[in-house]
Short mmCIF file of C-alpha atoms in Angstrom, two decimals:
data_model
loop_
_atom_site.label_atom_id
_atom_site.label_comp_id
_atom_site.label_asym_id
_atom_site.label_seq_id
_atom_site.Cartn_x
_atom_site.Cartn_y
_atom_site.Cartn_z
CA MET A 1049 -16.73 92.46 -75.49
CA ASP A 1050 -18.49 91.14 -78.51
CA SER A 1051 -19.68 87.92 -76.90
CA SER A 1052 -20.98 89.50 -73.72
CA ASN A 1053 -23.46 91.63 -75.68
CA ASP A 1054 -27.12 90.82 -75.86
CA GLU A 1055 -27.12 90.76 -79.65
CA ALA A 1056 -24.06 89.25 -81.25
CA LEU A 1057 -22.46 91.25 -84.00
CA ASP A 1058 -22.91 89.92 -87.50
CA ILE A 1059 -19.66 89.75 -89.37
CA ILE A 1060 -20.49 89.28 -93.03
CA ILE A 1061 -17.68 88.15 -95.28
CA THR A 1062 -18.10 89.89 -98.60
CA ASN A 1063 -14.96 88.95 -100.48
CA VAL A 1064 -12.28 86.29 -100.35
CA VAL A 1065 -9.26 86.59 -102.62
CA ALA A 1066 -7.14 83.53 -103.30
CA THR A 1067 -4.24 82.69 -105.58
CA PHE A 1068 -3.17 79.38 -106.98
CA ARG A 1069 -1.05 77.91 -109.73
CA VAL A 1070 -1.79 75.41 -112.45
CA ARG A 1071 1.83 74.50 -113.06
CA CYS A 1072 1.74 74.88 -116.78
CA HIS A 1073 1.99 77.62 -119.33
CA LEU A 1074 -1.39 78.80 -120.59
CA ASN A 1075 -2.14 80.17 -124.02
CA LEU A 1076 -4.34 83.17 -123.32
CA ARG A 1077 -5.55 83.48 -126.88
CA THR A 1078 -6.89 79.95 -126.85
CA ILE A 1079 -8.67 80.56 -123.58
CA ALA A 1080 -10.07 83.83 -124.88
CA LEU A 1081 -11.37 82.31 -128.07
CA GLU A 1082 -12.66 78.98 -126.85
CA GLY A 1083 -13.68 79.58 -123.25
CA ASN A 1084 -17.12 80.86 -122.20
CA ASN A 1085 -17.57 83.93 -120.05
CA VAL A 1086 -14.09 85.29 -120.65
CA ILE A 1087 -12.74 88.78 -121.18
CA TYR A 1088 -9.35 89.13 -122.78
CA LYS A 1089 -7.18 92.05 -121.70
CA PRO A 1090 -4.09 91.97 -123.89
CA ASP A 1091 -2.73 95.25 -122.53
CA CYS A 1092 -2.66 93.78 -119.04
CA GLY A 1093 -1.65 90.36 -120.33
CA LYS A 1094 -4.45 88.50 -118.63
CA VAL A 1095 -7.79 86.85 -119.18
CA LEU A 1096 -10.75 87.37 -116.84
CA MET A 1097 -12.98 84.38 -116.46
CA LYS A 1098 -16.22 84.57 -114.52
CA LEU A 1099 -17.80 81.53 -113.01
CA ARG A 1100 -21.50 81.36 -112.21
CA LYS A 1101 -21.75 78.69 -109.57
CA PRO A 1102 -19.59 80.01 -106.81
CA LYS A 1103 -19.80 83.56 -108.15
CA ILE A 1104 -16.14 84.12 -108.88
CA THR A 1105 -13.96 86.21 -111.15
CA ALA A 1106 -10.51 84.89 -111.91
CA SER A 1107 -7.56 86.69 -113.51
CA ILE A 1108 -5.52 84.21 -115.44
CA TRP A 1109 -1.97 84.89 -116.51
CA SER A 1110 -0.03 83.04 -119.14
CA SER A 1111 2.51 81.86 -116.58
CA GLY A 1112 -0.18 79.74 -114.99
CA LYS A 1113 -0.75 81.91 -111.94
CA ILE A 1114 -4.38 82.69 -111.21
CA ILE A 1115 -6.01 85.12 -108.80
CA CYS A 1116 -9.52 84.26 -107.81
CA THR A 1117 -11.79 86.97 -106.34
CA GLY A 1118 -15.43 87.39 -105.39
CA ALA A 1119 -15.95 84.30 -103.25
CA THR A 1120 -17.97 84.59 -100.06
CA SER A 1121 -16.11 82.05 -97.97
CA GLU A 1122 -12.79 80.27 -97.89
CA ASP A 1123 -14.34 76.95 -98.92
CA ASP A 1124 -16.18 78.64 -101.74
CA ALA A 1125 -12.93 80.10 -102.93
CA LYS A 1126 -11.28 76.71 -102.98
CA LEU A 1127 -14.24 75.17 -104.74
CA GLY A 1128 -14.28 77.89 -107.35
CA ALA A 1129 -10.56 77.55 -107.89
CA ARG A 1130 -10.89 73.85 -108.47
CA ARG A 1131 -13.79 74.40 -110.88
CA LEU A 1132 -11.70 76.91 -112.74
CA ALA A 1133 -8.82 74.49 -113.03
CA ARG A 1134 -11.29 71.91 -114.35
CA VAL A 1135 -12.48 74.36 -117.02
CA LEU A 1136 -8.92 74.97 -118.09
CA GLN A 1137 -8.30 71.25 -118.17
CA LYS A 1138 -11.31 70.78 -120.45
CA LEU A 1139 -9.84 73.38 -122.78
CA GLY A 1140 -6.91 71.08 -123.26
CA PHE A 1141 -4.20 72.32 -120.90
CA ARG A 1142 -2.38 69.90 -118.63
CA VAL A 1143 -3.22 71.54 -115.35
CA ARG A 1144 -2.10 70.58 -111.90
CA PHE A 1145 -3.86 72.34 -109.06
CA SER A 1146 -1.25 73.58 -106.62
CA ALA A 1147 -0.26 76.31 -104.17
CA PHE A 1148 -3.76 77.40 -103.26
CA LYS A 1149 -3.60 80.23 -100.74
CA VAL A 1150 -6.22 82.61 -99.43
CA VAL A 1151 -4.58 85.99 -99.63
CA ASN A 1152 -7.20 88.47 -98.46
CA VAL A 1153 -10.56 88.37 -96.73
CA LEU A 1154 -12.86 91.38 -96.64
CA ALA A 1155 -15.70 91.50 -94.15
CA VAL A 1156 -18.21 94.14 -93.13
CA CYS A 1157 -19.81 94.58 -89.79
CA SER A 1158 -22.31 97.07 -88.47
CA MET A 1159 -22.25 98.46 -84.97
CA PRO A 1160 -25.58 99.34 -83.39
CA PHE A 1161 -24.26 102.82 -82.61
CA SER A 1162 -22.71 105.73 -84.49
CA ILE A 1163 -19.10 106.55 -83.86
CA ALA A 1164 -17.38 109.87 -83.21
CA LEU A 1165 -14.42 109.48 -85.53
CA ILE A 1166 -12.46 112.43 -84.22
CA ASP A 1167 -12.51 111.10 -80.65
CA PHE A 1168 -11.64 107.64 -81.91
CA THR A 1169 -8.62 108.95 -83.77
CA VAL A 1170 -7.44 111.07 -80.90
CA ASN A 1171 -7.68 108.17 -78.46
CA ASN A 1172 -5.75 105.77 -80.65
CA ARG A 1173 -3.19 108.19 -81.97
CA PRO A 1174 -0.47 106.46 -83.95
CA ILE A 1175 -2.41 103.33 -84.90
CA ALA A 1176 -5.53 105.06 -86.19
CA SER A 1177 -5.39 107.58 -88.99
CA TYR A 1178 -8.19 109.79 -90.26
CA GLU A 1179 -7.89 112.04 -93.29
CA PRO A 1180 -11.34 113.41 -94.09
CA GLU A 1181 -10.08 114.98 -97.30
CA LEU A 1182 -8.92 111.65 -98.63
CA HIS A 1183 -11.38 109.09 -97.28
CA PRO A 1184 -14.41 109.42 -94.99
CA ALA A 1185 -13.32 106.53 -92.76
CA ALA A 1186 -10.70 106.24 -90.07
CA THR A 1187 -8.23 103.39 -90.72
CA TYR A 1188 -7.01 101.34 -87.80
CA ARG A 1189 -4.14 99.02 -88.63
CA ILE A 1190 -3.47 96.16 -86.25
CA LYS A 1191 0.11 95.33 -86.99
CA HIS A 1192 0.69 92.03 -85.26
CA ILE A 1193 -2.21 90.23 -86.90
CA LYS A 1194 -1.86 92.22 -90.13
CA ALA A 1195 -5.44 93.37 -90.28
CA THR A 1196 -6.89 96.73 -91.26
CA VAL A 1197 -10.16 98.05 -89.93
CA GLN A 1198 -11.89 100.99 -91.59
CA VAL A 1199 -14.34 102.73 -89.32
CA PHE A 1200 -17.13 104.89 -90.69
CA SER A 1201 -19.06 107.44 -88.71
CA THR A 1202 -22.34 105.59 -89.29
CA GLY A 1203 -21.04 102.69 -87.25
CA SER A 1204 -20.30 100.27 -90.05
CA ILE A 1205 -16.80 98.94 -90.26
CA THR A 1206 -14.94 96.98 -92.91
CA VAL A 1207 -12.20 94.59 -91.88
CA THR A 1208 -9.57 93.13 -94.16
CA GLY A 1209 -7.09 90.47 -93.16
CA PRO A 1210 -5.22 87.42 -94.42
CA ASN A 1211 -7.81 84.90 -93.23
CA VAL A 1212 -11.21 84.63 -91.61
CA GLN A 1213 -9.82 83.95 -88.15
CA THR A 1214 -7.78 87.16 -88.22
CA VAL A 1215 -10.83 89.12 -89.22
CA ALA A 1216 -12.79 87.78 -86.26
CA THR A 1217 -9.95 88.61 -83.88
CA ALA A 1218 -9.69 92.09 -85.31
CA VAL A 1219 -13.37 92.78 -84.69
CA GLU A 1220 -13.04 91.53 -81.12
CA GLN A 1221 -10.05 93.76 -80.58
CA VAL A 1222 -11.52 96.89 -82.01
CA TYR A 1223 -14.99 96.61 -80.49
CA PRO A 1224 -14.11 98.02 -77.04
CA LEU A 1225 -12.34 100.96 -78.63
CA LEU A 1226 -15.37 101.73 -80.75
CA PHE A 1227 -17.68 101.31 -77.79
CA GLU A 1228 -15.83 104.06 -75.95
CA CYS A 1229 -16.30 106.53 -78.76
CA ARG A 1230 -19.91 105.81 -79.51
CA LYS A 1231 -22.40 108.59 -80.01
CA PRO A 1232 -25.44 108.38 -77.75
CA LEU A 1233 -28.50 107.04 -79.58
CA ARG A 1234 -29.08 107.28 -83.28
CA LYS A 1235 -31.35 110.16 -84.31
CA MET B 379 34.18 134.23 -79.30
CA ALA B 380 37.29 136.25 -78.80
CA SER B 381 39.39 133.41 -77.48
CA THR B 382 39.20 129.67 -77.53
CA SER B 383 41.11 127.30 -75.35
CA ARG B 384 42.11 124.00 -76.86
CA GLY B 385 41.06 120.79 -75.21
CA ASP B 386 43.33 117.85 -74.54
CA ALA B 387 42.06 115.85 -77.46
CA LEU B 388 44.92 116.80 -79.78
CA ALA B 389 48.06 114.71 -79.39
CA LEU B 390 50.31 117.38 -80.82
CA PRO B 391 53.13 118.63 -78.65
CA ARG B 392 51.48 121.30 -76.63
CA VAL B 393 53.09 124.63 -76.29
CA GLN B 394 53.27 125.54 -72.70
CA CYS B 395 54.30 128.52 -70.75
CA PRO B 396 57.67 127.69 -69.26
CA ASN B 397 56.76 129.22 -65.95
CA HIS B 398 53.25 127.86 -65.67
CA PRO B 399 53.03 124.49 -67.40
CA ASP B 400 49.55 123.83 -66.08
CA ALA B 401 48.06 127.03 -67.29
CA ILE B 402 45.74 126.81 -70.28
CA LEU B 403 46.93 129.20 -72.94
CA VAL B 404 44.64 131.86 -74.21
CA GLU B 405 44.57 132.37 -77.91
CA ASP B 406 44.52 135.84 -79.30
CA TYR B 407 43.52 135.42 -82.86
CA ARG B 408 43.80 139.04 -83.81
CA ALA B 409 47.49 139.17 -83.22
CA GLY B 410 48.14 135.49 -83.79
CA ASP B 411 49.54 134.75 -80.37
CA MET B 412 49.04 132.34 -77.56
CA ILE B 413 49.30 134.04 -74.22
CA CYS B 414 49.68 132.57 -70.76
CA PRO B 415 46.95 133.99 -68.55
CA GLU B 416 49.04 133.85 -65.42
CA CYS B 417 52.06 135.87 -66.35
CA GLY B 418 51.12 137.28 -69.75
CA LEU B 419 54.02 135.68 -71.58
CA VAL B 420 53.50 135.28 -75.29
CA VAL B 421 54.23 131.62 -75.87
CA GLY B 422 53.05 130.65 -79.31
CA ASP B 423 53.75 132.81 -82.25
CA ARG B 424 52.74 133.06 -85.85
CA VAL B 425 49.43 131.40 -85.30
CA ILE B 426 47.44 131.83 -88.46
CA ASP B 427 45.44 134.97 -88.29
CA VAL B 428 41.81 134.49 -89.02
CA GLY B 429 41.00 138.16 -89.16
CA SER B 430 40.01 139.69 -92.47
CA GLU B 431 42.62 140.51 -95.04
CA TRP B 432 41.51 144.01 -95.83
CA ARG B 433 39.38 146.55 -94.20
CA THR B 434 35.90 147.01 -95.54
CA PHE B 435 33.86 150.09 -95.02
CA SER B 436 30.31 148.95 -95.29
CA ASN B 437 28.04 151.30 -97.13
CA GLU B 438 24.56 150.25 -96.20
CA LYS B 439 24.87 146.59 -97.03
CA ALA B 440 26.52 146.66 -100.41
CA LEU B 441 25.59 143.86 -102.79
CA LYS B 442 28.58 141.77 -101.97
CA ASP B 443 30.51 141.67 -98.78
CA PRO B 444 34.17 141.65 -99.86
CA SER B 445 35.35 139.75 -96.85
CA ARG B 446 33.15 136.76 -97.69
CA VAL B 447 33.97 134.17 -100.28
CA GLY B 448 31.34 132.25 -102.17
CA ASP B 449 27.64 131.73 -101.61
CA ALA B 450 25.97 131.49 -98.24
CA GLN B 451 26.27 127.89 -97.28
CA ASN B 452 23.27 125.81 -96.44
CA PRO B 453 25.00 123.13 -94.39
CA LEU B 454 21.86 121.74 -92.83
CA LEU B 455 20.52 120.67 -96.14
CA ASN B 456 23.38 119.97 -98.48
CA GLY B 457 25.79 117.97 -96.42
CA GLY B 458 28.12 120.97 -96.52
CA ASP B 459 30.39 120.25 -99.44
CA LEU B 460 33.06 122.73 -100.32
CA THR B 461 33.53 121.81 -103.94
CA THR B 462 34.72 124.50 -106.28
CA MET B 463 34.23 124.75 -110.00
CA ILE B 464 36.10 126.34 -112.82
CA SER B 465 33.92 129.10 -114.13
CA LYS B 466 33.53 130.29 -117.67
CA GLY B 467 36.42 132.48 -118.61
CA THR B 468 36.33 136.17 -119.39
CA GLY B 469 38.63 137.89 -121.76
CA SER B 470 39.74 136.79 -125.18
CA ALA B 471 42.16 134.06 -124.13
CA SER B 472 39.46 131.71 -122.99
CA PHE B 473 37.85 131.38 -126.40
CA ASP B 474 39.36 129.26 -129.13
CA GLU B 475 39.38 130.04 -132.82
CA PHE B 476 35.75 129.31 -133.55
CA GLY B 477 34.35 131.28 -130.72
CA ASN B 478 33.64 128.32 -128.49
CA SER B 479 34.85 128.59 -124.97
CA LYS B 480 37.92 126.53 -124.25
CA TYR B 481 36.98 125.04 -120.92
CA GLN B 482 33.47 123.72 -121.21
CA ASN B 483 33.24 121.45 -118.31
CA ARG B 484 30.47 122.72 -116.08
CA ARG B 485 29.41 119.26 -115.24
CA THR B 486 28.14 117.67 -112.08
CA MET B 487 29.20 119.51 -109.01
CA SER B 488 27.43 117.33 -106.48
CA SER B 489 25.68 114.56 -108.34
CA SER B 490 24.49 112.82 -105.24
CA ASP B 491 22.57 115.86 -104.07
CA ARG B 492 21.52 117.16 -107.43
CA ALA B 493 18.06 115.65 -107.14
CA MET B 494 17.72 117.14 -103.71
CA LEU B 495 18.73 120.61 -104.90
CA ASN B 496 16.26 120.31 -107.73
CA ALA B 497 13.56 119.37 -105.30
CA PHE B 498 14.37 122.35 -103.08
CA LYS B 499 14.05 124.62 -106.05
CA GLU B 500 10.71 123.04 -106.89
CA ILE B 501 9.53 123.42 -103.31
CA THR B 502 10.47 127.09 -103.30
CA THR B 503 8.64 127.62 -106.59
CA MET B 504 5.50 125.91 -105.33
CA ALA B 505 5.53 127.72 -102.03
CA ASP B 506 6.05 131.00 -103.81
CA ARG B 507 2.88 130.53 -105.82
CA ILE B 508 0.77 130.42 -102.68
CA ASN B 509 2.91 132.89 -100.74
CA LEU B 510 4.07 130.61 -97.98
CA PRO B 511 6.49 132.08 -95.41
CA ARG B 512 10.10 131.07 -95.09
CA ASN B 513 9.59 128.90 -92.01
CA ILE B 514 7.26 126.56 -93.84
CA ILE B 515 9.66 126.29 -96.75
CA ASP B 516 12.50 125.45 -94.35
CA ARG B 517 10.40 122.84 -92.64
CA THR B 518 9.47 121.33 -95.99
CA ASN B 519 13.13 121.21 -96.99
CA ASN B 520 14.00 119.45 -93.77
CA LEU B 521 11.23 116.90 -94.22
CA PHE B 522 12.28 116.27 -97.78
CA LYS B 523 15.85 115.76 -96.72
CA GLN B 524 14.81 113.24 -94.07
CA VAL B 525 12.64 111.33 -96.50
CA TYR B 526 15.28 111.41 -99.20
CA GLU B 527 17.97 110.09 -96.91
CA GLN B 528 15.76 107.29 -95.69
CA LYS B 529 15.29 106.09 -99.26
CA SER B 530 12.11 104.23 -98.39
CA LEU B 531 10.16 106.24 -100.97
CA LYS B 532 12.88 106.12 -103.56
CA GLY B 533 10.71 104.98 -106.47
CA ARG B 534 8.24 107.85 -106.19
CA ALA B 535 8.56 111.00 -108.24
CA ASN B 536 10.50 113.63 -106.34
CA ASP B 537 7.90 116.23 -107.16
CA ALA B 538 5.22 114.09 -105.54
CA ILE B 539 7.29 113.71 -102.40
CA ALA B 540 8.05 117.42 -102.40
CA SER B 541 4.35 118.29 -102.69
CA ALA B 542 3.47 115.90 -99.89
CA CYS B 543 6.24 117.37 -97.71
CA LEU B 544 4.84 120.82 -98.37
CA TYR B 545 1.41 119.65 -97.28
CA ILE B 546 2.79 118.10 -94.10
CA ALA B 547 4.85 121.19 -93.29
CA CYS B 548 1.80 123.43 -93.58
CA ARG B 549 -0.10 121.08 -91.29
CA GLN B 550 2.69 120.95 -88.75
CA GLU B 551 2.97 124.71 -88.64
CA GLY B 552 -0.71 124.94 -87.76
CA VAL B 553 -1.82 126.50 -91.04
CA PRO B 554 -3.03 123.54 -93.09
CA ARG B 555 -3.62 123.84 -96.80
CA THR B 556 -6.14 121.55 -98.46
CA PHE B 557 -4.87 118.90 -100.82
CA LYS B 558 -6.58 120.73 -103.64
CA GLU B 559 -4.66 123.91 -102.88
CA ILE B 560 -1.37 122.02 -103.03
CA CYS B 561 -2.57 120.32 -106.20
CA ALA B 562 -3.14 123.70 -107.77
CA VAL B 563 0.53 124.63 -107.50
CA SER B 564 1.93 121.21 -108.27
CA ARG B 565 1.83 119.04 -111.34
CA ILE B 566 1.04 115.94 -109.28
CA SER B 567 -2.49 114.58 -108.92
CA LYS B 568 -4.31 114.72 -105.59
CA LYS B 569 -4.36 110.94 -105.43
CA GLU B 570 -0.61 110.67 -105.74
CA ILE B 571 0.01 113.42 -103.20
CA GLY B 572 -2.34 111.63 -100.80
CA ARG B 573 -0.51 108.35 -101.29
CA CYS B 574 2.90 109.95 -100.76
CA PHE B 575 1.53 111.75 -97.71
CA LYS B 576 0.54 108.48 -96.06
CA LEU B 577 3.83 106.87 -97.00
CA ILE B 578 5.86 109.74 -95.60
CA LEU B 579 3.99 109.69 -92.32
CA LYS B 580 4.74 106.01 -92.05
CA ALA B 581 8.39 106.43 -93.03
CA LEU B 582 9.06 109.29 -90.63
CA GLU B 583 6.84 107.73 -87.96
CA THR B 584 5.09 110.98 -87.23
CA SER B 585 1.47 111.89 -87.19
CA VAL B 586 -0.28 115.16 -87.82
CA ASP B 587 -3.15 116.87 -86.04
CA LEU B 588 -6.62 116.63 -87.48
CA ILE B 589 -7.88 119.53 -89.54
CA THR B 590 -10.68 121.63 -88.12
CA THR B 591 -13.11 123.95 -89.84
CA GLY B 592 -11.56 127.03 -88.26
CA ASP B 593 -8.18 126.52 -89.93
CA PHE B 594 -9.48 127.60 -93.31
CA MET B 595 -11.94 130.32 -92.41
CA SER B 596 -9.64 133.29 -92.57
CA ARG B 597 -8.17 132.28 -95.90
CA PHE B 598 -11.44 131.48 -97.64
CA CYS B 599 -13.22 134.53 -96.29
CA SER B 600 -10.47 136.94 -97.28
CA ASN B 601 -10.31 135.43 -100.75
CA LEU B 602 -14.04 136.02 -101.06
CA GLY B 603 -13.74 139.53 -99.69
CA LEU B 604 -16.08 138.97 -96.78
CA PRO B 605 -15.93 141.35 -93.78
CA LYS B 606 -14.63 140.26 -90.40
CA GLN B 607 -18.11 139.94 -88.92
CA VAL B 608 -19.14 137.40 -91.52
CA GLN B 609 -15.93 135.48 -91.05
CA MET B 610 -16.42 135.29 -87.31
CA ALA B 611 -20.02 134.24 -87.78
CA ALA B 612 -19.02 131.52 -90.24
CA THR B 613 -16.36 130.22 -87.85
CA TYR B 614 -18.90 130.09 -85.06
CA ILE B 615 -21.50 128.35 -87.25
CA ALA B 616 -19.05 125.69 -88.41
CA ARG B 617 -17.81 125.02 -84.92
CA LYS B 618 -21.31 124.79 -83.54
CA ALA B 619 -22.39 122.49 -86.35
CA VAL B 620 -19.57 120.08 -85.59
CA GLU B 621 -20.26 120.23 -81.85
CA LEU B 622 -23.95 119.52 -82.32
CA ASP B 623 -22.97 116.77 -84.74
CA LEU B 624 -25.27 117.95 -87.49
CA VAL B 625 -22.82 116.92 -90.19
CA PRO B 626 -21.41 113.49 -89.37
CA GLY B 627 -18.99 112.10 -91.90
CA ARG B 628 -18.63 115.37 -93.84
CA SER B 629 -15.21 116.71 -94.64
CA PRO B 630 -14.39 119.82 -92.55
CA ILE B 631 -13.80 121.76 -95.77
CA SER B 632 -17.34 121.12 -96.98
CA VAL B 633 -18.75 122.09 -93.60
CA ALA B 634 -16.68 125.26 -93.61
CA ALA B 635 -17.89 126.12 -97.10
CA ALA B 636 -21.53 125.58 -96.11
CA ALA B 637 -21.04 127.74 -93.01
CA ILE B 638 -19.55 130.53 -95.10
CA TYR B 639 -22.49 130.29 -97.46
CA MET B 640 -24.98 130.54 -94.63
CA ALA B 641 -23.15 133.44 -92.98
CA SER B 642 -22.75 135.36 -96.21
CA GLN B 643 -26.39 134.84 -97.19
CA ALA B 644 -27.49 136.22 -93.83
CA SER B 645 -25.33 139.30 -94.20
CA ALA B 646 -25.18 142.08 -96.76
CA GLU B 647 -22.39 140.40 -98.74
CA LYS B 648 -24.11 137.46 -100.38
CA LYS B 649 -21.93 134.96 -102.18
CA THR B 650 -23.21 132.22 -104.46
CA GLN B 651 -22.46 128.58 -103.88
CA LYS B 652 -20.44 128.50 -107.06
CA GLU B 653 -18.11 131.29 -105.89
CA ILE B 654 -17.55 129.64 -102.54
CA GLY B 655 -17.04 126.27 -104.20
CA ASP B 656 -14.44 127.79 -106.48
CA ILE B 657 -12.42 129.21 -103.62
CA ALA B 658 -12.70 126.23 -101.32
CA GLY B 659 -12.24 123.61 -104.01
CA VAL B 660 -15.55 121.99 -103.13
CA ALA B 661 -18.25 121.09 -105.63
CA ASP B 662 -21.36 123.24 -105.25
CA VAL B 663 -23.53 120.15 -104.84
CA THR B 664 -21.40 119.25 -101.85
CA ILE B 665 -22.02 122.67 -100.34
CA ARG B 666 -25.70 122.16 -101.02
CA GLN B 667 -25.67 118.81 -99.22
CA SER B 668 -23.91 120.16 -96.17
CA TYR B 669 -26.08 123.27 -96.19
CA ARG B 670 -29.20 121.13 -96.15
CA LEU B 671 -27.89 119.41 -93.02
CA ILE B 672 -27.25 122.62 -91.11
CA TYR B 673 -30.23 124.60 -92.39
CA PRO B 674 -32.88 123.15 -90.02
CA ARG B 675 -31.07 124.48 -86.95
CA ALA B 676 -29.79 127.67 -88.49
CA ALA B 677 -31.17 129.84 -85.69
CA GLU B 678 -29.06 128.14 -83.04
CA LEU B 679 -25.92 128.21 -85.11
CA PHE B 680 -25.57 131.95 -85.49
CA PRO B 681 -23.65 133.85 -82.83
CA THR B 682 -25.83 135.87 -80.49
CA ASP B 683 -24.42 139.25 -81.47
CA PHE B 684 -24.78 138.82 -85.20
CA LYS B 685 -26.49 141.55 -87.18
CA PHE B 686 -28.79 139.96 -89.69
CA ASP B 687 -29.24 141.59 -93.04
CA THR B 688 -31.53 138.76 -94.05
CA PRO B 689 -33.31 137.14 -91.12
CA VAL B 690 -32.94 133.45 -90.43
CA ASP B 691 -36.30 132.42 -91.82
CA LYS B 692 -35.60 134.18 -95.11
CA LEU B 693 -32.37 132.22 -95.70
CA PRO B 694 -32.39 130.37 -99.02
CA GLN B 695 -33.51 126.81 -98.77
CA LEU B 696 -32.02 124.36 -101.26
#
């Protein structure tokens, strides 16, 4: 298992996606004209606002729903969301921060060994799927915790799940399966 | 098939032989009788005769068989409806004064399955372009029918689903076609076919076998006009390369293309990377990349009985 190894595996969270609402209708034109660091996309009907401090990109819709991406941790995401709401408040809208929810967490992890993808797929038949023509990684979907693990032949894996805890569980679960299909010693 | 004996499921008053009430009557459909097997008494009479109405003298499979009515049914796929239509009339009485035909209604005959029939036609057209045999087409039709009835992919374009079914059928029959080959005969993009493919596998809860390099060798080599020796050598090279794990993470198609390149360059029939890339649907830089990976151990990869036109050390190095 992960914890019984000599070196613990580093799970690096690269992206946290969260959504929240500001409970009021937003005028996208005003935001586009008066806000800093904004990109207006009228064909999509949204405004992209990038924040510097927690490095975050937010898609803002006129209904008041906002999707916030690019954060590196759940707290960061919440902080960035609040900052964003503050910016909108300063622009003159009557915002109310509500319904904050972390929707997706993406993490990467690197195994100290290479993996034989074909063996991995054959061992875990219906749950793992590998289509070399479409994508170079094998996807392993863990249904009950709703996480997806993409396994590359170099040994790096990317895990996506609804929260950080799920991601950690997913790595724990998939590690023994990967260990079985490792390739002896990197060249 | 000459005689059938009815079961007890029907609640109609059973005819019975007066002498042998327990005996099961034997039906003679030719004469339209029901006969008791014990004593031979003809019990039922005037049973509808299912024999043919006239005699036909077949003359080497004439175009139409006069004792058959209508098209060959395809009950497995169409839900077996027996609807009839009024056809366009012949003769002068069916046209009104302006020359238009009087009865114009050739409308929907089976609206619920119209999309499915259309899809079957599309599947046959696509399969025809790449000369796929009948069994693959049948399998594709079956898959499409299953997917269509499930309705889980209802929003997707039927052509996309049909193309993905064709891809799956080829895989299941053991003769996989690359996505690019299916793309070439379909109007749908590779991305969309790939998406539908994954969705269909999930909807039908099946999985397919992984593709190997050997599946494509015979097709690519014959398209390039390479002799059998080169094809066998390329198959061996590709298999060895995968076994020795010289090409981790490379698509089997790219590895196959690189193997063909190496084998053809070592033989008398040299093919350029561009030609091979054209046939396999691989970019020539990709072939170059994979070739670079297998080149260092080229000597081990060739089969032992291979006749070299160009020796291993003179192989092109890119």
